[in-house]
Coordinates of C-alpha atoms and ligand atoms in Angstrom, one line a residue:
M7 CA 0.0 0.1 0.0
P8 CA 1.6 3.6 -1.1
E9 CA 2.5 5.6 2.1
H10 CA 0.1 8.3 1.3
T11 CA -2.8 6.6 2.1
N12 CA -1.6 5.7 5.9
H13 CA -1.0 9.5 6.0
F14 CA -2.0 13.2 6.0
Y15 CA -0.2 15.4 4.5
Y16 CA -0.3 19.2 3.7
P17 CA 0.4 20.9 0.2
F18 CA 3.9 22.1 2.0
E19 CA 5.2 18.8 3.3
E20 CA 5.4 17.3 -0.6
E21 CA 4.2 13.9 -0.1
G22 CA 6.5 13.7 2.9
E23 CA 9.6 14.9 0.9
F24 CA 9.8 18.0 3.0
S25 CA 13.0 17.8 5.3
Y26 CA 11.0 18.9 8.5
S27 CA 14.4 20.6 9.8
A28 CA 14.0 23.5 12.3
E29 CA 15.6 25.5 9.8
R30 CA 12.8 24.5 7.0
I31 CA 10.0 24.7 9.3
E32 CA 11.4 28.4 10.4
Q33 CA 10.7 29.3 6.6
L34 CA 7.2 28.1 6.5
S35 CA 4.6 30.8 6.1
E36 CA 2.5 31.7 9.8
Y37 CA -0.2 30.3 8.1
E38 CA 1.2 26.6 7.4
K39 CA 2.9 26.8 11.1
Y40 CA -0.5 27.1 12.2
Q41 CA -1.8 24.1 10.1
L42 CA 1.6 22.0 11.2
S43 CA -0.1 23.0 15.2
F44 CA -3.1 20.6 14.3
H45 CA -2.1 18.4 11.9
P46 CA -4.2 15.3 12.5
E47 CA -1.6 12.7 13.0
R48 CA 0.1 15.0 16.2
P49 CA -0.4 13.1 19.5
K50 CA -3.5 14.0 21.0
Y51 CA -4.1 14.1 25.1
L52 CA -4.9 10.4 25.3
D53 CA -1.6 9.4 23.5
Y54 CA 0.2 11.4 26.3
L55 CA -1.5 9.4 29.2
S56 CA 1.3 6.9 28.6
L57 CA 3.8 9.1 30.7
F58 CA 1.8 8.3 33.7
E59 CA 1.3 5.5 36.0
S60 CA -2.1 4.2 37.9
V61 CA -4.4 6.1 35.0
E62 CA -8.2 6.1 35.6
D63 CA -10.8 7.6 33.8
C64 CA -13.0 10.0 35.8
F65 CA -16.4 11.5 35.5
S66 CA -17.1 10.0 31.7
S67 CA -20.5 10.4 30.4
D68 CA -22.6 9.8 27.3
E69 CA -23.5 13.3 27.5
F70 CA -22.8 15.8 24.4
G71 CA -19.4 16.9 24.8
A72 CA -18.0 15.0 27.7
C73 CA -15.6 13.3 25.6
L74 CA -14.1 16.6 24.2
I75 CA -12.7 17.4 28.0
Q76 CA -11.3 14.0 29.1
T77 CA -10.3 13.5 32.5
H78 CA -7.9 11.1 34.6
R79 CA -6.8 10.2 38.2
A80 CA -3.1 9.2 37.9
E81 CA 0.2 9.2 39.4
I82 CA 4.1 10.1 38.3
T83 CA 6.9 9.2 39.8
I84 CA 9.7 11.1 40.8
N85 CA 12.9 10.5 42.4
N86 CA 10.9 7.1 43.9
T87 CA 8.0 9.4 44.9
S88 CA 4.7 9.0 43.6
I89 CA 2.9 12.2 43.1
P90 CA -0.9 11.9 42.8
L91 CA -2.3 14.1 39.8
M92 CA -5.7 14.8 38.2
L93 CA -5.2 15.3 34.5
I94 CA -7.8 17.3 32.5
G95 CA -7.0 16.8 28.6
Q96 CA -8.9 18.3 25.4
Q97 CA -9.3 15.5 23.3
T98 CA -9.9 16.8 19.5
G99 CA -10.7 13.2 18.0
P100 CA -10.6 9.8 18.9
T101 CA -7.3 9.1 17.7
S102 CA -4.3 10.3 15.9
R103 CA -3.7 7.2 13.4
Y104 CA -4.9 8.7 10.2
K105 CA -5.9 5.7 8.4
E106 CA -8.4 5.5 11.6
L107 CA -9.5 9.1 11.9
L108 CA -10.6 8.5 8.1
D109 CA -12.9 5.5 8.9
M110 CA -14.4 7.6 11.7
M111 CA -15.3 10.5 9.2
K112 CA -17.4 7.6 7.5
D113 CA -20.0 7.1 10.3
G114 CA -21.6 10.4 10.7
E115 CA -23.0 9.8 14.5
K116 CA -18.9 9.5 15.7
V117 CA -18.1 12.8 13.3
K118 CA -21.2 14.6 15.6
Q119 CA -20.0 13.6 18.3
W120 CA -16.2 14.9 17.9
N121 CA -17.8 17.9 17.2
H122 CA -14.6 19.2 15.2
G123 CA -12.9 19.4 18.6
M124 CA -15.3 22.2 20.2
P125 CA -16.2 21.6 23.7
T126 CA -19.5 22.6 24.8
P127 CA -20.8 23.2 28.3
V128 CA -20.7 20.0 29.2
S129 CA -17.1 19.6 28.6
Y130 CA -16.5 22.2 31.1
E131 CA -18.7 20.9 33.3
R132 CA -16.5 17.9 33.4
A133 CA -13.2 19.9 33.9
I134 CA -14.7 21.6 36.9
K135 CA -15.6 18.3 38.7
A136 CA -12.2 17.3 38.1
I137 CA -10.8 20.6 39.6
D138 CA -12.9 19.9 42.9
S139 CA -12.0 16.6 43.4
A140 CA -8.6 17.2 43.1
N141 CA -8.6 19.7 45.7
E142 CA -10.3 17.1 47.7
E143 CA -7.9 14.4 47.4
N144 CA -4.8 16.8 47.3
R145 CA -3.9 15.7 43.5
M146 CA -1.7 18.6 41.6
I147 CA -3.7 19.8 38.4
I148 CA -2.4 19.1 34.7
T149 CA -4.4 20.5 31.6
F150 CA -3.7 19.5 28.1
V151 CA -4.8 22.1 25.6
D152 CA -6.0 21.6 22.1
T153 CA -8.7 23.1 20.7
P154 CA -10.0 25.4 17.8
G155 CA -12.1 27.1 20.1
A156 CA -15.6 26.5 22.2
D157 CA -18.5 25.4 20.7
P158 CA -20.1 28.3 18.7
T159 CA -23.9 27.0 18.6
E160 CA -27.2 28.2 20.2
E161 CA -27.2 24.9 22.5
S162 CA -23.8 26.0 23.7
E163 CA -25.0 29.8 24.6
A164 CA -28.6 28.2 26.5
G165 CA -26.3 26.1 28.4
G166 CA -24.3 28.9 29.5
I167 CA -21.0 28.0 27.9
A168 CA -19.5 31.8 28.8
W169 CA -20.6 31.3 32.7
R170 CA -18.7 27.4 32.6
I171 CA -15.7 28.3 30.9
G172 CA -15.8 31.7 33.4
E173 CA -16.1 29.1 36.6
T174 CA -13.1 27.1 34.7
I175 CA -10.9 29.8 35.1
Q176 CA -11.8 30.7 38.7
K177 CA -11.7 27.2 40.0
L178 CA -8.4 26.8 38.5
I179 CA -7.1 30.3 39.9
E180 CA -8.3 29.5 43.1
S181 CA -7.1 25.8 43.6
K182 CA -5.4 25.2 46.8
M183 CA -3.6 22.4 44.8
A184 CA -0.7 23.6 42.3
T185 CA -1.9 23.8 38.4
L186 CA 0.4 23.1 35.5
S187 CA -0.7 23.6 31.7
L188 CA 0.5 21.8 28.6
I189 CA -0.5 23.3 25.1
M190 CA -0.1 20.1 23.0
N191 CA -1.2 21.4 19.8
R192 CA -3.8 24.3 19.2
G193 CA -4.9 26.4 21.5
C194 CA -7.5 28.6 20.2
S195 CA -9.5 31.5 21.9
G196 CA -11.8 31.1 25.3
G197 CA -12.0 27.4 24.5
A198 CA -7.8 27.1 25.5
I199 CA -7.7 29.9 28.2
A200 CA -10.4 28.2 29.9
L201 CA -7.7 25.8 30.6
T202 CA -4.2 27.9 30.8
G203 CA -4.5 30.2 33.5
C204 CA -2.2 27.8 35.5
D205 CA 0.8 28.1 37.8
G206 CA 3.1 27.3 34.7
V207 CA 2.4 27.2 30.9
L208 CA 4.4 25.1 28.9
A209 CA 3.3 24.4 24.9
M210 CA 5.1 21.9 22.5
E211 CA 7.9 23.7 20.4
Y212 CA 5.2 23.6 16.8
S213 CA 1.9 24.5 18.6
T214 CA -0.2 27.4 18.6
Y215 CA -1.5 29.8 21.4
L216 CA -4.3 32.3 19.9
V217 CA -6.8 34.5 20.5
I218 CA -8.8 34.5 17.5
S219 CA -8.6 31.8 14.3
P220 CA -6.3 33.5 11.6
E221 CA -9.5 33.3 9.1
A222 CA -11.8 34.9 11.4
C223 CA -9.3 37.9 12.3
S224 CA -8.7 38.5 8.6
S225 CA -12.5 38.7 8.1
I226 CA -12.5 41.5 10.8
L227 CA -9.3 43.2 9.8
F228 CA -9.8 42.8 6.1
H229 CA -13.2 42.0 5.8
T230 CA -12.2 38.5 3.9
R231 CA -11.1 35.1 5.2
T232 CA -8.5 34.8 2.4
R233 CA -5.9 36.8 3.9
A234 CA -5.3 34.6 6.6
N235 CA -1.7 34.3 6.5
E236 CA -1.2 37.9 6.7
A237 CA -3.8 38.0 9.8
A238 CA -1.4 35.2 11.5
E239 CA 1.8 37.1 11.0
A240 CA 0.3 40.3 12.5
S241 CA -0.9 38.2 15.7
Q242 CA 2.4 36.4 16.2
I243 CA 0.6 32.9 16.9
T244 CA 3.2 30.1 17.3
S245 CA 3.9 29.3 20.7
K246 CA 7.6 30.3 20.1
E247 CA 6.2 33.5 19.5
G248 CA 4.2 33.3 22.9
F249 CA 7.4 32.2 24.4
E250 CA 9.1 35.3 23.5
L251 CA 6.0 37.5 24.7
G252 CA 6.2 35.8 28.2
I253 CA 3.2 34.1 28.0
V254 CA 4.4 30.4 27.5
D255 CA 6.7 29.6 30.1
E256 CA 9.0 26.8 28.3
L257 CA 9.0 25.6 25.0
I258 CA 9.3 21.5 24.9
P259 CA 11.5 20.4 21.8
E260 CA 10.0 18.2 19.3
K261 CA 12.9 16.4 17.9
P262 CA 14.0 15.2 15.7
S263 CA 11.2 16.3 13.5
P264 CA 7.8 17.3 14.3
A265 CA 5.5 15.5 16.7
H266 CA 3.4 14.1 14.2
R267 CA 6.6 12.2 12.3
H268 CA 8.1 11.7 15.6
P269 CA 5.2 11.0 18.0
K270 CA 6.6 9.0 20.5
E271 CA 10.2 11.2 21.0
A272 CA 7.7 14.4 21.3
I273 CA 6.0 12.8 24.3
Q274 CA 8.8 11.8 25.7
S275 CA 10.3 15.0 25.2
A276 CA 7.1 16.4 27.2
G277 CA 7.3 14.0 30.1
T278 CA 10.8 15.2 30.9
V279 CA 9.8 18.7 31.1
L280 CA 6.7 18.0 32.7
K281 CA 8.4 16.2 35.7
K282 CA 10.8 18.8 36.2
W283 CA 8.0 21.4 36.8
I284 CA 5.7 19.0 38.5
Q285 CA 8.8 18.9 41.1
R286 CA 9.2 22.3 41.3
L287 CA 5.7 23.1 42.0
T288 CA 5.2 20.0 44.4
E289 CA 8.4 22.2 46.8
I290 CA 6.0 24.9 47.1
P291 CA 4.4 25.1 50.7
E292 CA 0.5 24.7 50.2
K293 CA 0.1 27.7 52.3
E294 CA 2.4 29.9 50.1
L295 CA 0.7 28.7 46.9
F296 CA -1.7 31.4 46.3
T297 CA 0.9 34.1 47.3
C298 CA 3.3 32.5 44.6
R299 CA 0.1 32.5 42.1
T300 CA -0.6 36.2 43.1
E301 CA 3.1 37.3 42.7
R302 CA 3.3 35.4 39.0
W303 CA -0.1 37.2 37.7
K304 CA 1.1 40.2 39.0
K305 CA 3.4 40.6 36.1
I306 CA 1.6 39.3 33.5
G307 CA 0.6 42.0 30.5
H308 CA 2.1 44.7 29.3
W309 CA 1.0 48.5 29.4
K310 CA 2.0 52.2 29.0
E311 CA 1.6 54.8 31.6
V312 CA 1.5 58.6 30.3
Q313 CA 1.9 62.0 31.7
E314 CA -0.7 63.9 33.1
K315 CA -0.6 66.7 30.7
Q316 CA -1.5 63.9 27.8
S317 CA -4.2 62.4 29.5
E318 CA -5.7 66.1 30.2
A319 CA -6.0 66.3 26.3
I320 CA -8.0 63.4 26.0
L321 CA -10.4 63.2 29.1
K322 CA -13.6 64.3 28.4
K323 CA -17.1 63.2 29.8
V324 CA -18.6 61.4 26.8
S325 CA -22.5 60.5 26.9
R326 CA -24.5 59.0 24.2
V327 CA -27.8 58.9 26.1
P328 CA -30.6 61.2 24.0
V329 CA -31.2 64.6 25.1
P330 CA -34.9 65.1 25.5
N331 CA -36.7 68.1 24.1
K332 CA -38.4 70.8 26.6
E333 CA -41.5 68.6 27.0
G334 CA -39.2 65.4 27.7
F335 CA -39.5 63.6 24.4
V336 CA -37.1 62.4 21.8
L337 CA -37.5 61.3 18.1
R338 CA -38.6 58.0 17.3
H339 CA -35.9 56.0 15.7
K340 CA -36.3 55.3 12.2
N341 CA -38.3 52.1 10.8
C342 CA -40.5 51.7 13.7
Y343 CA -43.2 49.2 12.9
S344 CA -45.5 47.7 15.6
G345 CA -46.0 44.0 16.3
S346 CA -49.2 44.3 14.0
G347 CA -46.5 45.9 11.6
K348 CA -48.1 49.4 11.8
R349 CA -45.3 51.9 11.2
I350 CA -44.8 54.3 14.3
Y351 CA -43.9 58.0 13.8
D352 CA -44.8 60.0 17.1
P353 CA -41.9 60.9 19.7
V354 CA -41.4 58.8 22.5
S355 CA -40.7 60.0 26.4
N356 CA -37.4 60.2 27.4
S357 CA -38.0 59.1 31.0
S358 CA -40.0 55.6 29.5
L359 CA -37.3 55.0 27.2
W360 CA -34.9 55.4 30.2
K361 CA -36.8 52.8 31.9
N362 CA -36.9 50.7 29.1
N363 CA -32.8 51.1 29.3
Y364 CA -33.0 52.6 26.0
V365 CA -34.6 50.0 23.9
C366 CA -38.4 51.1 22.1
P367 CA -41.1 49.4 23.8
E368 CA -43.0 49.1 20.5
C369 CA -40.6 47.3 18.6
G370 CA -37.1 46.1 20.7
H371 CA -34.7 48.6 18.7
R372 CA -31.9 49.9 20.5
Y373 CA -31.5 53.7 20.6
V374 CA -28.3 53.7 22.1
R375 CA -25.7 52.1 24.0
P376 CA -24.9 54.3 27.1
S377 CA -21.0 55.0 27.3
A378 CA -19.1 54.3 30.6
W379 CA -19.8 57.9 31.8
D380 CA -23.5 57.2 31.6
Y381 CA -23.3 54.3 33.8
I382 CA -21.2 56.3 36.5
D383 CA -24.1 59.0 36.2
Q384 CA -26.6 56.3 36.8
I385 CA -25.4 54.1 39.1
L386 CA -23.2 56.5 41.5
D387 CA -24.4 59.5 43.2
K388 CA -23.8 62.6 41.4
N389 CA -20.4 64.2 41.5
S390 CA -19.1 61.1 43.9
F391 CA -16.8 59.5 41.2
C392 CA -13.2 60.2 41.7
E393 CA -11.0 58.2 39.1
H394 CA -8.0 56.4 40.9
E395 CA -4.6 58.2 40.4
V396 CA -3.2 54.6 40.1
T397 CA -5.1 53.8 37.3
R398 CA -5.8 57.0 35.4
F399 CA -2.6 57.0 33.5
I400 CA -2.2 53.4 32.3
V401 CA -3.0 53.0 28.6
D402 CA -2.7 50.1 25.8
K403 CA 0.8 49.3 24.7
D404 CA 1.0 48.0 20.9
I405 CA 3.5 45.0 21.8
L406 CA 3.1 43.5 18.4
Q407 CA 3.6 46.2 16.2
F408 CA -0.1 45.2 15.0
P409 CA -0.9 47.1 11.2
G410 CA -2.9 50.0 12.2
Y411 CA -3.4 49.5 16.0
D412 CA -1.4 52.6 17.3
E413 CA -3.6 54.8 15.2
K414 CA -6.3 53.3 16.2
L415 CA -5.9 53.6 19.4
E416 CA -5.2 57.5 19.1
A417 CA -8.6 58.2 17.1
T418 CA -10.3 55.7 19.6
Q419 CA -9.0 57.9 22.8
K420 CA -10.3 61.2 21.4
K421 CA -13.5 60.0 20.5
A422 CA -14.2 58.2 23.5
G423 CA -12.6 60.5 25.5
M424 CA -10.7 57.8 27.3
M425 CA -7.5 56.6 28.1
S426 CA -8.4 53.1 27.5
A427 CA -11.6 50.8 27.6
V428 CA -11.6 50.7 31.2
I429 CA -12.2 53.4 33.9
T430 CA -11.6 52.8 37.7
G431 CA -12.4 55.2 40.7
M432 CA -14.1 55.6 44.2
G433 CA -17.7 56.6 44.3
T434 CA -20.8 56.0 46.6
I435 CA -23.9 54.7 45.3
L436 CA -26.8 55.9 47.9
D437 CA -23.9 57.3 50.3
E438 CA -22.2 53.4 50.2
K439 CA -18.6 53.8 49.6
V440 CA -17.9 51.4 46.7
V441 CA -14.6 50.7 44.2
Y442 CA -16.0 51.1 40.5
C443 CA -14.8 49.8 37.3
G444 CA -16.7 50.9 34.1
T445 CA -16.4 49.9 30.4
E446 CA -16.8 52.1 27.5
F447 CA -18.3 50.2 24.3
G448 CA -16.9 53.2 22.4
F449 CA -13.2 52.3 23.3
L450 CA -12.8 49.4 20.3
G451 CA -16.0 47.9 21.6
G452 CA -14.9 47.6 25.0
S453 CA -12.7 44.4 24.2
F454 CA -10.7 42.8 27.0
C455 CA -7.1 43.6 26.7
M456 CA -4.1 44.2 29.0
S457 CA -5.1 47.6 30.3
T458 CA -8.3 45.8 31.4
G459 CA -6.6 43.3 33.3
E460 CA -4.1 45.6 34.7
K461 CA -6.7 48.2 35.6
I462 CA -8.7 45.8 37.2
W463 CA -6.1 44.5 39.3
R464 CA -5.2 47.9 40.7
A465 CA -9.0 48.5 41.2
A466 CA -9.1 45.4 43.3
E467 CA -5.6 46.4 45.5
S468 CA -7.5 49.4 46.3
A469 CA -10.7 47.5 47.4
L470 CA -8.8 45.3 49.5
K471 CA -6.6 48.0 51.2
K472 CA -9.6 50.2 51.7
Q473 CA -12.1 47.0 52.8
I474 CA -14.5 48.7 50.0
P475 CA -16.8 46.6 48.3
M476 CA -16.3 46.5 44.5
V477 CA -19.3 47.1 41.7
L478 CA -17.9 46.2 37.8
Q479 CA -20.1 47.5 34.9
A480 CA -19.1 44.8 32.2
C481 CA -19.3 45.6 28.9
G482 CA -17.7 44.5 25.6
G483 CA -17.4 42.2 22.6
G484 CA -14.2 39.6 23.0
A485 CA -10.8 40.1 23.5
R486 CA -8.8 42.6 21.7
M487 CA -7.3 40.7 18.3
H488 CA -4.7 43.8 18.3
E489 CA -2.5 42.4 21.5
G490 CA -3.1 39.2 20.2
C491 CA -3.0 35.9 22.4
S492 CA -1.8 38.6 25.3
S493 CA -5.0 40.0 25.7
M494 CA -6.6 36.8 26.8
V495 CA -3.6 35.8 28.9
S496 CA -4.9 38.6 31.1
I497 CA -8.2 37.1 31.9
P498 CA -7.3 34.8 34.7
K499 CA -5.5 37.9 36.0
V500 CA -8.8 39.2 36.6
H501 CA -10.1 36.7 38.0
L502 CA -7.1 36.1 40.6
A503 CA -7.7 39.9 41.3
L504 CA -11.4 39.6 42.0
T505 CA -10.8 36.3 44.1
R506 CA -8.3 38.2 46.3
V507 CA -11.1 40.6 47.2
E508 CA -14.0 37.7 47.8
R509 CA -11.5 36.0 49.9
K510 CA -11.3 38.8 52.4
G511 CA -14.8 39.0 52.6
I512 CA -15.3 41.8 50.6
P513 CA -18.5 41.9 48.1
V514 CA -18.2 42.4 44.2
I515 CA -21.1 43.0 42.2
T516 CA -21.1 42.7 38.2
L517 CA -23.9 44.4 36.1
I518 CA -24.1 42.7 32.6
T519 CA -24.5 45.5 30.4
D520 CA -25.2 45.1 26.5
P521 CA -23.3 43.7 25.1
T522 CA -21.2 41.1 27.3
L523 CA -19.8 38.4 25.2
G524 CA -16.5 36.5 24.6
G525 CA -13.3 37.6 26.7
V526 CA -15.3 40.0 29.2
A527 CA -18.1 37.4 29.4
I528 CA -15.8 34.6 30.6
G529 CA -13.5 37.3 32.5
Y530 CA -15.2 39.5 35.0
G531 CA -18.7 39.0 33.3
S532 CA -18.5 35.7 35.1
R533 CA -17.8 37.0 38.5
G534 CA -19.3 38.3 41.5
I535 CA -23.2 38.4 42.4
R536 CA -24.3 39.2 39.0
L537 CA -26.6 41.4 37.8
F538 CA -28.2 41.6 34.5
E539 CA -29.8 44.8 33.2
I540 CA -33.6 44.6 31.9
N541 CA -33.5 44.3 27.7
S542 CA -29.7 44.1 27.0
G543 CA -28.5 41.4 24.4
D544 CA -25.5 40.0 22.7
I545 CA -24.4 38.3 26.1
G546 CA -23.1 35.0 25.9
F547 CA -19.7 33.6 24.6
S548 CA -20.0 33.6 21.0
G549 CA -21.5 36.5 18.9
R550 CA -24.5 36.3 17.2
R551 CA -23.0 36.6 13.6
V552 CA -20.4 33.7 14.3
I553 CA -23.1 31.6 15.4
E554 CA -25.2 32.5 12.2
Q555 CA -22.4 31.6 10.1
Y556 CA -21.5 28.5 11.9
V557 CA -25.0 26.9 12.1
G558 CA -26.2 28.1 8.8
H559 CA -29.3 29.8 9.9
K560 CA -30.7 33.1 11.3
L561 CA -31.2 32.9 15.1
P562 CA -34.4 34.2 17.0
K563 CA -34.6 37.8 17.8
D564 CA -34.3 37.4 21.7
F565 CA -31.6 35.1 21.4
Q566 CA -28.7 36.0 24.2
T567 CA -30.9 38.6 25.3
T568 CA -31.7 38.9 29.8
Q569 CA -34.9 37.7 29.0
W570 CA -33.5 34.6 26.9
L571 CA -30.9 34.2 29.5
Y572 CA -33.1 34.0 32.5
E573 CA -35.5 31.6 30.7
H574 CA -32.4 29.0 30.2
G575 CA -31.5 29.9 34.1
H576 CA -28.3 32.4 33.5
A577 CA -29.7 35.7 34.6
E578 CA -31.3 35.2 38.3
I579 CA -31.2 39.0 39.2
I580 CA -32.5 41.3 36.5
V581 CA -32.2 45.2 36.9
T582 CA -34.0 48.4 35.8
P583 CA -32.2 51.7 35.9
E584 CA -34.5 52.9 38.2
T585 CA -33.9 49.8 40.4
I586 CA -30.2 49.3 40.1
K587 CA -29.0 51.3 42.9
Q588 CA -31.4 50.3 45.5
K589 CA -30.8 46.7 44.6
I590 CA -26.8 47.3 44.9
V591 CA -27.1 48.6 48.0
E592 CA -29.8 46.2 49.4
I593 CA -27.1 43.6 48.4
L594 CA -24.5 45.4 50.4
Q595 CA -26.2 45.7 53.4
N596 CA -27.9 42.0 53.4
L597 CA -24.3 40.7 52.9
S598 CA -22.7 42.9 55.8
L599 CA -25.4 41.7 58.3
Ligands
ZN611 ZN1 -39.3 50.9 17.8

């Protein structure tokens, strides 16, 4: 039988004639390196189990998605001592043997079950159970990462995938046992960051670690999916680049050639480095672990600080809410039709619009998304807000020299009147002191980035120091792709910051506003006591457009709205602009009783 029927080759592999030397691989395009990272014959999680002893499958089930994150109790022997472990691994398919994969492809049911390697809420629930058990059974946690991203479907949104990913990140950050992550193949988007917020992050030499697929990035940047190579180059998606940027702690050599050519050698190489890190982490006494973790995450991220003069030229209170006429009315939005199809022209009373959270009572059209300052005016007592000195000069840093990012930042700062997407400070709500963090949708969609991580970190430190509750207004369309994977790596940092506050018995309250998606949703959108604004939309993990493209049909109008989330059990407390202040104070007073 000719060799090619047993193996899969990308065009650049020239049917196996490619040399596969480190030098030749370095010369491949960024997109080819990306493809290499998920070559179907690269070892998968189950192949790495050969490194461990007493391996025992746990929490398996027939539920859809359970096979996409698998969990095993195991042991490893280092210097004649057996160390108990909990292994949590993303498994993208049944096998790494190409011929068997081809056979599987003929079975529609099996193909469906493996879901293109995209984990569902059930997958993350399995990971959460394993983390809890590891903590009860004193097992170090090792996660194995390999995913094109989390499942972008209506079902996963209905199952609360954003909150399940957020909870997984929180559990790892709060684990009393040490945590270690190995990026085996492709670690893409929130699906990956769910498992990489660990005490150490290792990566196979030819793996990739990225916030968004090159195709999706190209479609946003260039309005076409065909410039994926440029998008990949700009985003610096290889783990090797991630190592240089400080988001990967150690690269595991793949010698003499990539893992799909020499799987045994690659797994052995991973074993050597894993042992070294497991030993290093077991040496940290349990009671010092959280302090070490805090030190580690404190250093994560890059940003710049500007002079007061520069900030004075930018800062202004931008408002987007409509200004009513003398009679208290605002113009009706264009194309308003009642449920019975009747066109409506008459002006709308500003107070009813405000009470309805700026959503048209007749047709559901959103008039505006209030600005960060509009929320400050709405939630905090008049003139009580005072921006933190320690956060007000922080601005975003273009660490990748990403095309157009600096220019975009400059224009956005002027337009939004903000230094970055997040503003933090002190204020009062009905005379109760709070540390407040607001997010501006007009600042690149409020996207989660490294400065967001740092500002919330510092705001949390202020809450800790002063023993004052935190109120966060979450908003944003996802993670900032201009900062590549580094934007996403600041998500666990925010979790850790908020955990430090909660562990001191200080309340954290998060208001979920329109929109709260992706990086924001799995970050601070998943934390604290969560309040959902009435009539908000676009709340969840994947955006409506991404899901519609993937599933190939339109989604219902009320999809991902507060009401829809409530019906699916994800929005317990709903607030209106009229009730929000009272509700927050009520929660704070009840908690302090
Ligand atoms: Zn309307």
